[in-house]
């Protein structure tokens, strides 16, 4: 079956503009995660969704970052008033449910470049 | 202290030689341990995971890892590497605090297999 997909694959924007990144999880996966990967670094957790529960937003770096998910489907990560330090690869992952031992399946990422 | 530490950022090795990629974890993570591989311009793919039971875990592509509680380590090994193993490797574990479900990642090890 299809894996996790993300769009766009690349996004170049100007400082101060808003961007929206999209993630399509694997069908049937109730948990969805967003991570950020800066050049040469590991992944930083941003936010996760589990079914209809309130999302865990503890990793969002500032109030310019927000994410939405409707039910168990598509999620969008929005970055408002982008800054150069927002440049990174944004990775989405999904799993059957949000438990510690479940494998997370990752999408190919969106490479964001803020000029 | 960092939750998951990968001691080597770059590991060059000749084809058909053995390799070990090191990972240590702290008490701030649950003892569910994962190794992911990221090939160029692709998302992360699970290599193997330790949840419980046998401390020697076998994964895909001939990789294995050994969980060592006394040394708080989960090193990844392969007895004979191929050019196609060139990639970035990440060790990860879920945080043990609260209801955390997200993974915390090491900073990654770039494995380069030389002909």
mmCIF file with all atom_site columns, C-alpha atoms in Angstrom:
data_model
loop_
_atom_site.group_PDB
_atom_site.id
_atom_site.type_symbol
_atom_site.label_atom_id
_atom_site.label_alt_id
_atom_site.label_comp_id
_atom_site.label_asym_id
_atom_site.label_entity_id
_atom_site.label_seq_id
_atom_site.pdbx_PDB_ins_code
_atom_site.Cartn_x
_atom_site.Cartn_y
_atom_site.Cartn_z
_atom_site.occupancy
_atom_site.B_iso_or_equiv
_atom_site.pdbx_formal_charge
_atom_site.auth_seq_id
_atom_site.auth_comp_id
_atom_site.auth_asym_id
_atom_site.auth_atom_id
_atom_site.pdbx_PDB_model_num
ATOM 1   C CA . UNK A 1 1   ? 0.000  0.000   0.000  1.00 0.00 ? 1   UNK A CA 1
ATOM 2   C CA . UNK A 1 2   ? 0.978  3.645   -0.223 1.00 0.00 ? 2   UNK A CA 1
ATOM 3   C CA . UNK A 1 3   ? 3.333  5.089   2.328  1.00 0.00 ? 3   UNK A CA 1
ATOM 4   C CA . UNK A 1 4   ? 3.311  8.486   3.967  1.00 0.00 ? 4   UNK A CA 1
ATOM 5   C CA . UNK A 1 5   ? 3.335  11.245  1.387  1.00 0.00 ? 5   UNK A CA 1
ATOM 6   C CA . UNK A 1 6   ? 4.235  14.887  1.809  1.00 0.00 ? 6   UNK A CA 1
ATOM 7   C CA . UNK A 1 7   ? 3.871  17.936  -0.390 1.00 0.00 ? 7   UNK A CA 1
ATOM 8   C CA . UNK A 1 8   ? 5.495  19.952  -1.645 1.00 0.00 ? 8   UNK A CA 1
ATOM 9   C CA . UNK A 1 9   ? 8.839  18.177  -1.773 1.00 0.00 ? 9   UNK A CA 1
ATOM 10  C CA . UNK A 1 10  ? 10.638 21.499  -1.920 1.00 0.00 ? 10  UNK A CA 1
ATOM 11  C CA . UNK A 1 11  ? 9.520  24.979  -0.940 1.00 0.00 ? 11  UNK A CA 1
ATOM 12  C CA . UNK A 1 12  ? 11.475 28.191  -1.300 1.00 0.00 ? 12  UNK A CA 1
ATOM 13  C CA . UNK A 1 13  ? 9.952  31.258  0.282  1.00 0.00 ? 13  UNK A CA 1
ATOM 14  C CA . UNK A 1 14  ? 10.878 34.755  1.294  1.00 0.00 ? 14  UNK A CA 1
ATOM 15  C CA . UNK A 1 15  ? 11.354 35.783  4.882  1.00 0.00 ? 15  UNK A CA 1
ATOM 16  C CA . UNK A 1 16  ? 8.077  36.934  6.391  1.00 0.00 ? 16  UNK A CA 1
ATOM 17  C CA . UNK A 1 17  ? 5.814  34.848  4.158  1.00 0.00 ? 17  UNK A CA 1
ATOM 18  C CA . UNK A 1 18  ? 3.537  32.086  5.433  1.00 0.00 ? 18  UNK A CA 1
ATOM 19  C CA . UNK A 1 19  ? 3.949  28.496  4.263  1.00 0.00 ? 19  UNK A CA 1
ATOM 20  C CA . UNK A 1 20  ? 1.745  25.438  4.512  1.00 0.00 ? 20  UNK A CA 1
ATOM 21  C CA . UNK A 1 21  ? 3.096  21.901  4.404  1.00 0.00 ? 21  UNK A CA 1
ATOM 22  C CA . UNK A 1 22  ? 0.909  18.871  3.862  1.00 0.00 ? 22  UNK A CA 1
ATOM 23  C CA . UNK A 1 23  ? 1.121  15.278  5.063  1.00 0.00 ? 23  UNK A CA 1
ATOM 24  C CA . UNK A 1 24  ? -0.955 12.282  3.988  1.00 0.00 ? 24  UNK A CA 1
ATOM 25  C CA . UNK A 1 25  ? -0.515 9.456   6.511  1.00 0.00 ? 25  UNK A CA 1
ATOM 26  C CA . UNK A 1 26  ? -0.869 5.754   5.864  1.00 0.00 ? 26  UNK A CA 1
ATOM 27  C CA . UNK A 1 27  ? -4.531 4.796   5.785  1.00 0.00 ? 27  UNK A CA 1
ATOM 28  C CA . UNK A 1 28  ? -5.680 3.439   9.129  1.00 0.00 ? 28  UNK A CA 1
ATOM 29  C CA . UNK A 1 29  ? -2.884 5.058   11.126 1.00 0.00 ? 29  UNK A CA 1
ATOM 30  C CA . UNK A 1 30  ? -4.383 7.005   13.977 1.00 0.00 ? 30  UNK A CA 1
ATOM 31  C CA . UNK A 1 31  ? -1.183 8.721   15.100 1.00 0.00 ? 31  UNK A CA 1
ATOM 32  C CA . UNK A 1 32  ? 0.591  11.406  13.099 1.00 0.00 ? 32  UNK A CA 1
ATOM 33  C CA . UNK A 1 33  ? 3.821  13.203  14.005 1.00 0.00 ? 33  UNK A CA 1
ATOM 34  C CA . UNK A 1 34  ? 5.711  16.214  12.663 1.00 0.00 ? 34  UNK A CA 1
ATOM 35  C CA . UNK A 1 35  ? 9.475  16.528  13.076 1.00 0.00 ? 35  UNK A CA 1
ATOM 36  C CA . UNK A 1 36  ? 12.018 19.092  11.906 1.00 0.00 ? 36  UNK A CA 1
ATOM 37  C CA . UNK A 1 37  ? 15.481 18.161  10.691 1.00 0.00 ? 37  UNK A CA 1
ATOM 38  C CA . UNK A 1 38  ? 18.011 20.940  10.452 1.00 0.00 ? 38  UNK A CA 1
ATOM 39  C CA . UNK A 1 39  ? 21.117 20.463  8.349  1.00 0.00 ? 39  UNK A CA 1
ATOM 40  C CA . UNK A 1 40  ? 23.535 18.047  10.014 1.00 0.00 ? 40  UNK A CA 1
ATOM 41  C CA . UNK A 1 41  ? 21.295 17.465  13.001 1.00 0.00 ? 41  UNK A CA 1
ATOM 42  C CA . UNK A 1 42  ? 18.913 14.869  14.283 1.00 0.00 ? 42  UNK A CA 1
ATOM 43  C CA . UNK A 1 43  ? 15.170 15.187  14.214 1.00 0.00 ? 43  UNK A CA 1
ATOM 44  C CA . UNK A 1 44  ? 13.350 17.543  16.551 1.00 0.00 ? 44  UNK A CA 1
ATOM 45  C CA . UNK A 1 45  ? 9.811  16.656  17.562 1.00 0.00 ? 45  UNK A CA 1
ATOM 46  C CA . UNK A 1 46  ? 7.230  19.337  16.818 1.00 0.00 ? 46  UNK A CA 1
ATOM 47  C CA . UNK A 1 47  ? 3.728  17.972  17.386 1.00 0.00 ? 47  UNK A CA 1
ATOM 48  C CA . UNK A 1 48  ? 1.722  14.766  17.325 1.00 0.00 ? 48  UNK A CA 1
ATOM 49  C CA . UNK A 1 49  ? -1.911 13.864  16.864 1.00 0.00 ? 49  UNK A CA 1
ATOM 50  C CA . UNK A 1 50  ? -3.623 10.743  18.180 1.00 0.00 ? 50  UNK A CA 1
ATOM 51  C CA . UNK A 1 51  ? -7.107 10.186  16.815 1.00 0.00 ? 51  UNK A CA 1
ATOM 52  C CA . UNK A 1 52  ? -9.507 12.835  18.049 1.00 0.00 ? 52  UNK A CA 1
ATOM 53  C CA . UNK A 1 53  ? -7.521 13.591  21.221 1.00 0.00 ? 53  UNK A CA 1
ATOM 54  C CA . UNK A 1 54  ? -5.989 17.001  21.816 1.00 0.00 ? 54  UNK A CA 1
ATOM 55  C CA . UNK A 1 55  ? -2.628 17.175  20.040 1.00 0.00 ? 55  UNK A CA 1
ATOM 56  C CA . UNK A 1 56  ? 0.653  17.281  21.930 1.00 0.00 ? 56  UNK A CA 1
ATOM 57  C CA . UNK A 1 57  ? 2.114  20.621  20.858 1.00 0.00 ? 57  UNK A CA 1
ATOM 58  C CA . UNK A 1 58  ? 5.004  20.590  23.295 1.00 0.00 ? 58  UNK A CA 1
ATOM 59  C CA . UNK A 1 59  ? 7.659  20.645  20.581 1.00 0.00 ? 59  UNK A CA 1
ATOM 60  C CA . UNK A 1 60  ? 6.445  23.647  18.597 1.00 0.00 ? 60  UNK A CA 1
ATOM 61  C CA . UNK A 1 61  ? 9.270  26.216  18.777 1.00 0.00 ? 61  UNK A CA 1
ATOM 62  C CA . UNK A 1 62  ? 7.104  29.342  18.673 1.00 0.00 ? 62  UNK A CA 1
ATOM 63  C CA . UNK A 1 63  ? 3.548  30.532  18.172 1.00 0.00 ? 63  UNK A CA 1
ATOM 64  C CA . UNK A 1 64  ? 4.340  31.039  14.485 1.00 0.00 ? 64  UNK A CA 1
ATOM 65  C CA . UNK A 1 65  ? 4.027  27.270  14.122 1.00 0.00 ? 65  UNK A CA 1
ATOM 66  C CA . UNK A 1 66  ? 0.674  25.522  14.096 1.00 0.00 ? 66  UNK A CA 1
ATOM 67  C CA . UNK A 1 67  ? -0.742 22.277  12.776 1.00 0.00 ? 67  UNK A CA 1
ATOM 68  C CA . UNK A 1 68  ? -4.129 20.824  12.108 1.00 0.00 ? 68  UNK A CA 1
ATOM 69  C CA . UNK A 1 69  ? -5.491 17.392  11.416 1.00 0.00 ? 69  UNK A CA 1
ATOM 70  C CA . UNK A 1 70  ? -9.047 16.446  10.662 1.00 0.00 ? 70  UNK A CA 1
ATOM 71  C CA . UNK A 1 71  ? -9.873 13.062  12.138 1.00 0.00 ? 71  UNK A CA 1
ATOM 72  C CA . UNK A 1 72  ? -7.372 10.482  10.998 1.00 0.00 ? 72  UNK A CA 1
ATOM 73  C CA . UNK A 1 73  ? -6.609 12.018  7.649  1.00 0.00 ? 73  UNK A CA 1
ATOM 74  C CA . UNK A 1 74  ? -4.436 14.724  6.194  1.00 0.00 ? 74  UNK A CA 1
ATOM 75  C CA . UNK A 1 75  ? -2.457 17.110  8.364  1.00 0.00 ? 75  UNK A CA 1
ATOM 76  C CA . UNK A 1 76  ? -1.117 20.551  7.546  1.00 0.00 ? 76  UNK A CA 1
ATOM 77  C CA . UNK A 1 77  ? 1.750  22.305  9.274  1.00 0.00 ? 77  UNK A CA 1
ATOM 78  C CA . UNK A 1 78  ? 1.646  26.079  8.935  1.00 0.00 ? 78  UNK A CA 1
ATOM 79  C CA . UNK A 1 79  ? 4.541  28.403  9.588  1.00 0.00 ? 79  UNK A CA 1
ATOM 80  C CA . UNK A 1 80  ? 3.630  32.072  9.716  1.00 0.00 ? 80  UNK A CA 1
ATOM 81  C CA . UNK A 1 81  ? 6.030  34.945  9.078  1.00 0.00 ? 81  UNK A CA 1
ATOM 82  C CA . UNK A 1 82  ? 8.844  32.561  8.187  1.00 0.00 ? 82  UNK A CA 1
ATOM 83  C CA . UNK A 1 83  ? 12.367 33.270  9.403  1.00 0.00 ? 83  UNK A CA 1
ATOM 84  C CA . UNK A 1 84  ? 15.665 32.036  8.002  1.00 0.00 ? 84  UNK A CA 1
ATOM 85  C CA . UNK A 1 85  ? 16.134 29.746  10.995 1.00 0.00 ? 85  UNK A CA 1
ATOM 86  C CA . UNK A 1 86  ? 12.988 27.900  9.895  1.00 0.00 ? 86  UNK A CA 1
ATOM 87  C CA . UNK A 1 87  ? 14.939 26.488  6.941  1.00 0.00 ? 87  UNK A CA 1
ATOM 88  C CA . UNK A 1 88  ? 14.992 22.719  7.420  1.00 0.00 ? 88  UNK A CA 1
ATOM 89  C CA . UNK A 1 89  ? 13.474 19.480  6.211  1.00 0.00 ? 89  UNK A CA 1
ATOM 90  C CA . UNK A 1 90  ? 10.074 18.903  7.767  1.00 0.00 ? 90  UNK A CA 1
ATOM 91  C CA . UNK A 1 91  ? 9.259  15.229  8.180  1.00 0.00 ? 91  UNK A CA 1
ATOM 92  C CA . UNK A 1 92  ? 5.896  13.684  8.839  1.00 0.00 ? 92  UNK A CA 1
ATOM 93  C CA . UNK A 1 93  ? 5.403  10.208  10.273 1.00 0.00 ? 93  UNK A CA 1
ATOM 94  C CA . UNK A 1 94  ? 2.421  8.057   11.123 1.00 0.00 ? 94  UNK A CA 1
ATOM 95  C CA . UNK A 1 95  ? 1.860  4.948   13.217 1.00 0.00 ? 95  UNK A CA 1
ATOM 96  C CA . UNK A 1 96  ? -1.020 2.641   14.016 1.00 0.00 ? 96  UNK A CA 1
ATOM 97  C CA . UNK A 1 97  ? -1.469 4.424   17.316 1.00 0.00 ? 97  UNK A CA 1
ATOM 98  C CA . UNK A 1 98  ? 0.606  6.668   19.523 1.00 0.00 ? 98  UNK A CA 1
ATOM 99  C CA . UNK A 1 99  ? 2.316  4.205   21.819 1.00 0.00 ? 99  UNK A CA 1
ATOM 100 C CA . UNK A 1 100 ? 6.001  4.239   22.581 1.00 0.00 ? 100 UNK A CA 1
ATOM 101 C CA . UNK A 1 101 ? 6.841  0.929   20.965 1.00 0.00 ? 101 UNK A CA 1
ATOM 102 C CA . UNK A 1 102 ? 5.066  1.346   17.653 1.00 0.00 ? 102 UNK A CA 1
ATOM 103 C CA . UNK A 1 103 ? 7.125  1.876   14.531 1.00 0.00 ? 103 UNK A CA 1
ATOM 104 C CA . UNK A 1 104 ? 6.710  5.267   12.973 1.00 0.00 ? 104 UNK A CA 1
ATOM 105 C CA . UNK A 1 105 ? 6.607  5.367   9.182  1.00 0.00 ? 105 UNK A CA 1
ATOM 106 C CA . UNK A 1 106 ? 8.175  8.470   7.701  1.00 0.00 ? 106 UNK A CA 1
ATOM 107 C CA . UNK A 1 107 ? 7.408  10.452  4.592  1.00 0.00 ? 107 UNK A CA 1
ATOM 108 C CA . UNK A 1 108 ? 10.141 11.807  2.294  1.00 0.00 ? 108 UNK A CA 1
ATOM 109 C CA . UNK A 1 109 ? 9.944  15.270  3.836  1.00 0.00 ? 109 UNK A CA 1
ATOM 110 C CA . UNK A 1 110 ? 9.497  18.823  2.635  1.00 0.00 ? 110 UNK A CA 1
ATOM 111 C CA . UNK A 1 111 ? 12.682 20.833  2.251  1.00 0.00 ? 111 UNK A CA 1
ATOM 112 C CA . UNK A 1 112 ? 11.911 24.421  3.252  1.00 0.00 ? 112 UNK A CA 1
ATOM 113 C CA . UNK A 1 113 ? 14.315 27.189  2.343  1.00 0.00 ? 113 UNK A CA 1
ATOM 114 C CA . UNK A 1 114 ? 13.653 30.685  3.658  1.00 0.00 ? 114 UNK A CA 1
ATOM 115 C CA . UNK A 1 115 ? 15.584 33.366  1.813  1.00 0.00 ? 115 UNK A CA 1
ATOM 116 C CA . UNK B 2 1   ? 22.509 15.304  29.293 1.00 0.00 ? 1   UNK B CA 1
ATOM 117 C CA . UNK B 2 2   ? 21.315 14.396  25.821 1.00 0.00 ? 2   UNK B CA 1
ATOM 118 C CA . UNK B 2 3   ? 18.732 11.624  25.827 1.00 0.00 ? 3   UNK B CA 1
ATOM 119 C CA . UNK B 2 4   ? 20.193 9.704   22.913 1.00 0.00 ? 4   UNK B CA 1
ATOM 120 C CA . UNK B 2 5   ? 23.829 10.196  21.969 1.00 0.00 ? 5   UNK B CA 1
ATOM 121 C CA . UNK B 2 6   ? 25.529 9.063   18.811 1.00 0.00 ? 6   UNK B CA 1
ATOM 122 C CA . UNK B 2 7   ? 29.217 9.363   19.403 1.00 0.00 ? 7   UNK B CA 1
ATOM 123 C CA . UNK B 2 8   ? 30.393 9.440   15.796 1.00 0.00 ? 8   UNK B CA 1
ATOM 124 C CA . UNK B 2 9   ? 29.095 11.937  13.276 1.00 0.00 ? 9   UNK B CA 1
ATOM 125 C CA . UNK B 2 10  ? 31.022 10.414  10.356 1.00 0.00 ? 10  UNK B CA 1
ATOM 126 C CA . UNK B 2 11  ? 32.168 6.838   9.843  1.00 0.00 ? 11  UNK B CA 1
ATOM 127 C CA . UNK B 2 12  ? 34.082 6.020   6.662  1.00 0.00 ? 12  UNK B CA 1
ATOM 128 C CA . UNK B 2 13  ? 34.699 2.337   6.032  1.00 0.00 ? 13  UNK B CA 1
ATOM 129 C CA . UNK B 2 14  ? 35.861 0.229   3.114  1.00 0.00 ? 14  UNK B CA 1
ATOM 130 C CA . UNK B 2 15  ? 33.496 -2.115  1.331  1.00 0.00 ? 15  UNK B CA 1
ATOM 131 C CA . UNK B 2 16  ? 33.232 -5.581  2.909  1.00 0.00 ? 16  UNK B CA 1
ATOM 132 C CA . UNK B 2 17  ? 34.714 -4.358  6.180  1.00 0.00 ? 17  UNK B CA 1
ATOM 133 C CA . UNK B 2 18  ? 32.752 -4.600  9.449  1.00 0.00 ? 18  UNK B CA 1
ATOM 134 C CA . UNK B 2 19  ? 31.213 -1.517  10.983 1.00 0.00 ? 19  UNK B CA 1
ATOM 135 C CA . UNK B 2 20  ? 29.847 -0.452  14.366 1.00 0.00 ? 20  UNK B CA 1
ATOM 136 C CA . UNK B 2 21  ? 27.787 2.694   14.870 1.00 0.00 ? 21  UNK B CA 1
ATOM 137 C CA . UNK B 2 22  ? 27.554 3.694   18.494 1.00 0.00 ? 22  UNK B CA 1
ATOM 138 C CA . UNK B 2 23  ? 24.493 4.831   20.414 1.00 0.00 ? 23  UNK B CA 1
ATOM 139 C CA . UNK B 2 24  ? 24.074 5.523   24.122 1.00 0.00 ? 24  UNK B CA 1
ATOM 140 C CA . UNK B 2 25  ? 20.878 6.465   25.895 1.00 0.00 ? 25  UNK B CA 1
ATOM 141 C CA . UNK B 2 26  ? 20.060 8.179   29.169 1.00 0.00 ? 26  UNK B CA 1
ATOM 142 C CA . UNK B 2 27  ? 17.495 7.459   31.863 1.00 0.00 ? 27  UNK B CA 1
ATOM 143 C CA . UNK B 2 28  ? 15.184 10.095  30.386 1.00 0.00 ? 28  UNK B CA 1
ATOM 144 C CA . UNK B 2 29  ? 14.093 7.717   27.653 1.00 0.00 ? 29  UNK B CA 1
ATOM 145 C CA . UNK B 2 30  ? 12.041 4.568   27.734 1.00 0.00 ? 30  UNK B CA 1
ATOM 146 C CA . UNK B 2 31  ? 13.967 1.432   26.944 1.00 0.00 ? 31  UNK B CA 1
ATOM 147 C CA . UNK B 2 32  ? 12.375 0.988   23.558 1.00 0.00 ? 32  UNK B CA 1
ATOM 148 C CA . UNK B 2 33  ? 15.204 1.607   21.156 1.00 0.00 ? 33  UNK B CA 1
ATOM 149 C CA . UNK B 2 34  ? 15.164 2.083   17.410 1.00 0.00 ? 34  UNK B CA 1
ATOM 150 C CA . UNK B 2 35  ? 17.630 2.447   14.591 1.00 0.00 ? 35  UNK B CA 1
ATOM 151 C CA . UNK B 2 36  ? 16.476 4.257   11.473 1.00 0.00 ? 36  UNK B CA 1
ATOM 152 C CA . UNK B 2 37  ? 18.330 4.715   8.177  1.00 0.00 ? 37  UNK B CA 1
ATOM 153 C CA . UNK B 2 38  ? 17.955 7.689   5.856  1.00 0.00 ? 38  UNK B CA 1
ATOM 154 C CA . UNK B 2 39  ? 19.145 7.280   2.294  1.00 0.00 ? 39  UNK B CA 1
ATOM 155 C CA . UNK B 2 40  ? 19.852 10.474  0.322  1.00 0.00 ? 40  UNK B CA 1
ATOM 156 C CA . UNK B 2 41  ? 16.710 12.472  -0.423 1.00 0.00 ? 41  UNK B CA 1
ATOM 157 C CA . UNK B 2 42  ? 14.481 9.890   1.235  1.00 0.00 ? 42  UNK B CA 1
ATOM 158 C CA . UNK B 2 43  ? 12.551 9.609   4.456  1.00 0.00 ? 43  UNK B CA 1
ATOM 159 C CA . UNK B 2 44  ? 13.629 7.497   7.401  1.00 0.00 ? 44  UNK B CA 1
ATOM 160 C CA . UNK B 2 45  ? 13.221 3.747   7.270  1.00 0.00 ? 45  UNK B CA 1
ATOM 161 C CA . UNK B 2 46  ? 13.225 1.460   10.290 1.00 0.00 ? 46  UNK B CA 1
ATOM 162 C CA . UNK B 2 47  ? 16.229 -0.872  10.445 1.00 0.00 ? 47  UNK B CA 1
ATOM 163 C CA . UNK B 2 48  ? 15.437 -2.607  13.711 1.00 0.00 ? 48  UNK B CA 1
ATOM 164 C CA . UNK B 2 49  ? 14.016 -2.082  17.156 1.00 0.00 ? 49  UNK B CA 1
ATOM 165 C CA . UNK B 2 50  ? 14.438 -3.417  20.674 1.00 0.00 ? 50  UNK B CA 1
ATOM 166 C CA . UNK B 2 51  ? 11.336 -3.681  22.838 1.00 0.00 ? 51  UNK B CA 1
ATOM 167 C CA . UNK B 2 52  ? 12.125 -6.539  25.235 1.00 0.00 ? 52  UNK B CA 1
ATOM 168 C CA . UNK B 2 53  ? 13.468 -10.074 25.294 1.00 0.00 ? 53  UNK B CA 1
ATOM 169 C CA . UNK B 2 54  ? 16.672 -11.066 23.543 1.00 0.00 ? 54  UNK B CA 1
ATOM 170 C CA . UNK B 2 55  ? 19.275 -8.345  23.730 1.00 0.00 ? 55  UNK B CA 1
ATOM 171 C CA . UNK B 2 56  ? 20.546 -9.115  20.235 1.00 0.00 ? 56  UNK B CA 1
ATOM 172 C CA . UNK B 2 57  ? 18.181 -7.730  17.641 1.00 0.00 ? 57  UNK B CA 1
ATOM 173 C CA . UNK B 2 58  ? 18.413 -8.515  13.960 1.00 0.00 ? 58  UNK B CA 1
ATOM 174 C CA . UNK B 2 59  ? 17.130 -6.085  11.366 1.00 0.00 ? 59  UNK B CA 1
ATOM 175 C CA . UNK B 2 60  ? 16.957 -5.608  7.646  1.00 0.00 ? 60  UNK B CA 1
ATOM 176 C CA . UNK B 2 61  ? 19.898 -5.511  5.241  1.00 0.00 ? 61  UNK B CA 1
ATOM 177 C CA . UNK B 2 62  ? 22.089 -7.664  7.515  1.00 0.00 ? 62  UNK B CA 1
ATOM 178 C CA . UNK B 2 63  ? 22.240 -5.158  10.380 1.00 0.00 ? 63  UNK B CA 1
ATOM 179 C CA . UNK B 2 64  ? 21.989 -6.131  14.027 1.00 0.00 ? 64  UNK B CA 1
ATOM 180 C CA . UNK B 2 65  ? 22.169 -4.286  17.333 1.00 0.00 ? 65  UNK B CA 1
ATOM 181 C CA . UNK B 2 66  ? 22.819 -5.296  20.901 1.00 0.00 ? 66  UNK B CA 1
ATOM 182 C CA . UNK B 2 67  ? 21.022 -3.787  23.870 1.00 0.00 ? 67  UNK B CA 1
ATOM 183 C CA . UNK B 2 68  ? 23.393 -3.430  26.811 1.00 0.00 ? 68  UNK B CA 1
ATOM 184 C CA . UNK B 2 69  ? 21.637 -2.214  29.950 1.00 0.00 ? 69  UNK B CA 1
ATOM 185 C CA . UNK B 2 70  ? 24.759 -1.911  32.096 1.00 0.00 ? 70  UNK B CA 1
ATOM 186 C CA . UNK B 2 71  ? 26.463 0.276   29.507 1.00 0.00 ? 71  UNK B CA 1
ATOM 187 C CA . UNK B 2 72  ? 23.218 2.003   28.430 1.00 0.00 ? 72  UNK B CA 1
ATOM 188 C CA . UNK B 2 73  ? 24.136 1.318   24.838 1.00 0.00 ? 73  UNK B CA 1
ATOM 189 C CA . UNK B 2 74  ? 22.466 0.085   21.681 1.00 0.00 ? 74  UNK B CA 1
ATOM 190 C CA . UNK B 2 75  ? 25.249 -0.136  19.108 1.00 0.00 ? 75  UNK B CA 1
ATOM 191 C CA . UNK B 2 76  ? 24.485 -1.045  15.506 1.00 0.00 ? 76  UNK B CA 1
ATOM 192 C CA . UNK B 2 77  ? 26.721 -3.513  13.676 1.00 0.00 ? 77  UNK B CA 1
ATOM 193 C CA . UNK B 2 78  ? 27.142 -5.125  10.305 1.00 0.00 ? 78  UNK B CA 1
ATOM 194 C CA . UNK B 2 79  ? 29.858 -7.710  9.622  1.00 0.00 ? 79  UNK B CA 1
ATOM 195 C CA . UNK B 2 80  ? 30.398 -6.739  5.980  1.00 0.00 ? 80  UNK B CA 1
ATOM 196 C CA . UNK B 2 81  ? 29.159 -3.490  4.454  1.00 0.00 ? 81  UNK B CA 1
ATOM 197 C CA . UNK B 2 82  ? 28.224 -2.692  0.868  1.00 0.00 ? 82  UNK B CA 1
ATOM 198 C CA . UNK B 2 83  ? 28.407 0.517   -1.098 1.00 0.00 ? 83  UNK B CA 1
ATOM 199 C CA . UNK B 2 84  ? 24.605 0.668   -0.899 1.00 0.00 ? 84  UNK B CA 1
ATOM 200 C CA . UNK B 2 85  ? 24.787 0.970   2.900  1.00 0.00 ? 85  UNK B CA 1
ATOM 201 C CA . UNK B 2 86  ? 26.046 4.536   2.500  1.00 0.00 ? 86  UNK B CA 1
ATOM 202 C CA . UNK B 2 87  ? 23.440 6.598   4.345  1.00 0.00 ? 87  UNK B CA 1
ATOM 203 C CA . UNK B 2 88  ? 22.738 8.460   7.559  1.00 0.00 ? 88  UNK B CA 1
ATOM 204 C CA . UNK B 2 89  ? 21.809 6.328   10.555 1.00 0.00 ? 89  UNK B CA 1
ATOM 205 C CA . UNK B 2 90  ? 19.776 7.559   13.514 1.00 0.00 ? 90  UNK B CA 1
ATOM 206 C CA . UNK B 2 91  ? 19.311 5.999   16.912 1.00 0.00 ? 91  UNK B CA 1
ATOM 207 C CA . UNK B 2 92  ? 16.028 6.926   18.611 1.00 0.00 ? 92  UNK B CA 1
ATOM 208 C CA . UNK B 2 93  ? 13.948 6.275   21.714 1.00 0.00 ? 93  UNK B CA 1
ATOM 209 C CA . UNK B 2 94  ? 10.712 7.625   23.151 1.00 0.00 ? 94  UNK B CA 1
ATOM 210 C CA . UNK B 2 95  ? 10.940 9.965   26.141 1.00 0.00 ? 95  UNK B CA 1
ATOM 211 C CA . UNK B 2 96  ? 9.899  8.318   29.370 1.00 0.00 ? 96  UNK B CA 1
ATOM 212 C CA . UNK B 2 97  ? 8.332  11.415  30.911 1.00 0.00 ? 97  UNK B CA 1
ATOM 213 C CA . UNK B 2 98  ? 4.610  11.934  31.114 1.00 0.00 ? 98  UNK B CA 1
ATOM 214 C CA . UNK B 2 99  ? 2.589  10.804  28.153 1.00 0.00 ? 99  UNK B CA 1
ATOM 215 C CA . UNK B 2 100 ? 5.373  11.358  25.673 1.00 0.00 ? 100 UNK B CA 1
ATOM 216 C CA . UNK B 2 101 ? 4.935  9.327   22.528 1.00 0.00 ? 101 UNK B CA 1
ATOM 217 C CA . UNK B 2 102 ? 7.306  11.121  20.227 1.00 0.00 ? 102 UNK B CA 1
ATOM 218 C CA . UNK B 2 103 ? 10.754 9.811   19.489 1.00 0.00 ? 103 UNK B CA 1
ATOM 219 C CA . UNK B 2 104 ? 13.900 11.624  20.517 1.00 0.00 ? 104 UNK B CA 1
ATOM 220 C CA . UNK B 2 105 ? 16.708 11.151  18.036 1.00 0.00 ? 105 UNK B CA 1
ATOM 221 C CA . UNK B 2 106 ? 20.450 11.165  18.172 1.00 0.00 ? 106 UNK B CA 1
ATOM 222 C CA . UNK B 2 107 ? 22.261 13.604  15.911 1.00 0.00 ? 107 UNK B CA 1
ATOM 223 C CA . UNK B 2 108 ? 22.950 10.909  13.338 1.00 0.00 ? 108 UNK B CA 1
ATOM 224 C CA . UNK B 2 109 ? 25.972 9.073   11.967 1.00 0.00 ? 109 UNK B CA 1
ATOM 225 C CA . UNK B 2 110 ? 26.885 9.393   8.310  1.00 0.00 ? 110 UNK B CA 1
ATOM 226 C CA . UNK B 2 111 ? 28.184 6.028   7.137  1.00 0.00 ? 111 UNK B CA 1
ATOM 227 C CA . UNK B 2 112 ? 30.216 6.251   3.952  1.00 0.00 ? 112 UNK B CA 1
ATOM 228 C CA . UNK B 2 113 ? 31.282 2.986   2.364  1.00 0.00 ? 113 UNK B CA 1
ATOM 229 C CA . UNK B 2 114 ? 34.330 3.367   0.179  1.00 0.00 ? 114 UNK B CA 1
ATOM 230 C CA . UNK B 2 115 ? 35.190 1.093   -2.765 1.00 0.00 ? 115 UNK B CA 1
#
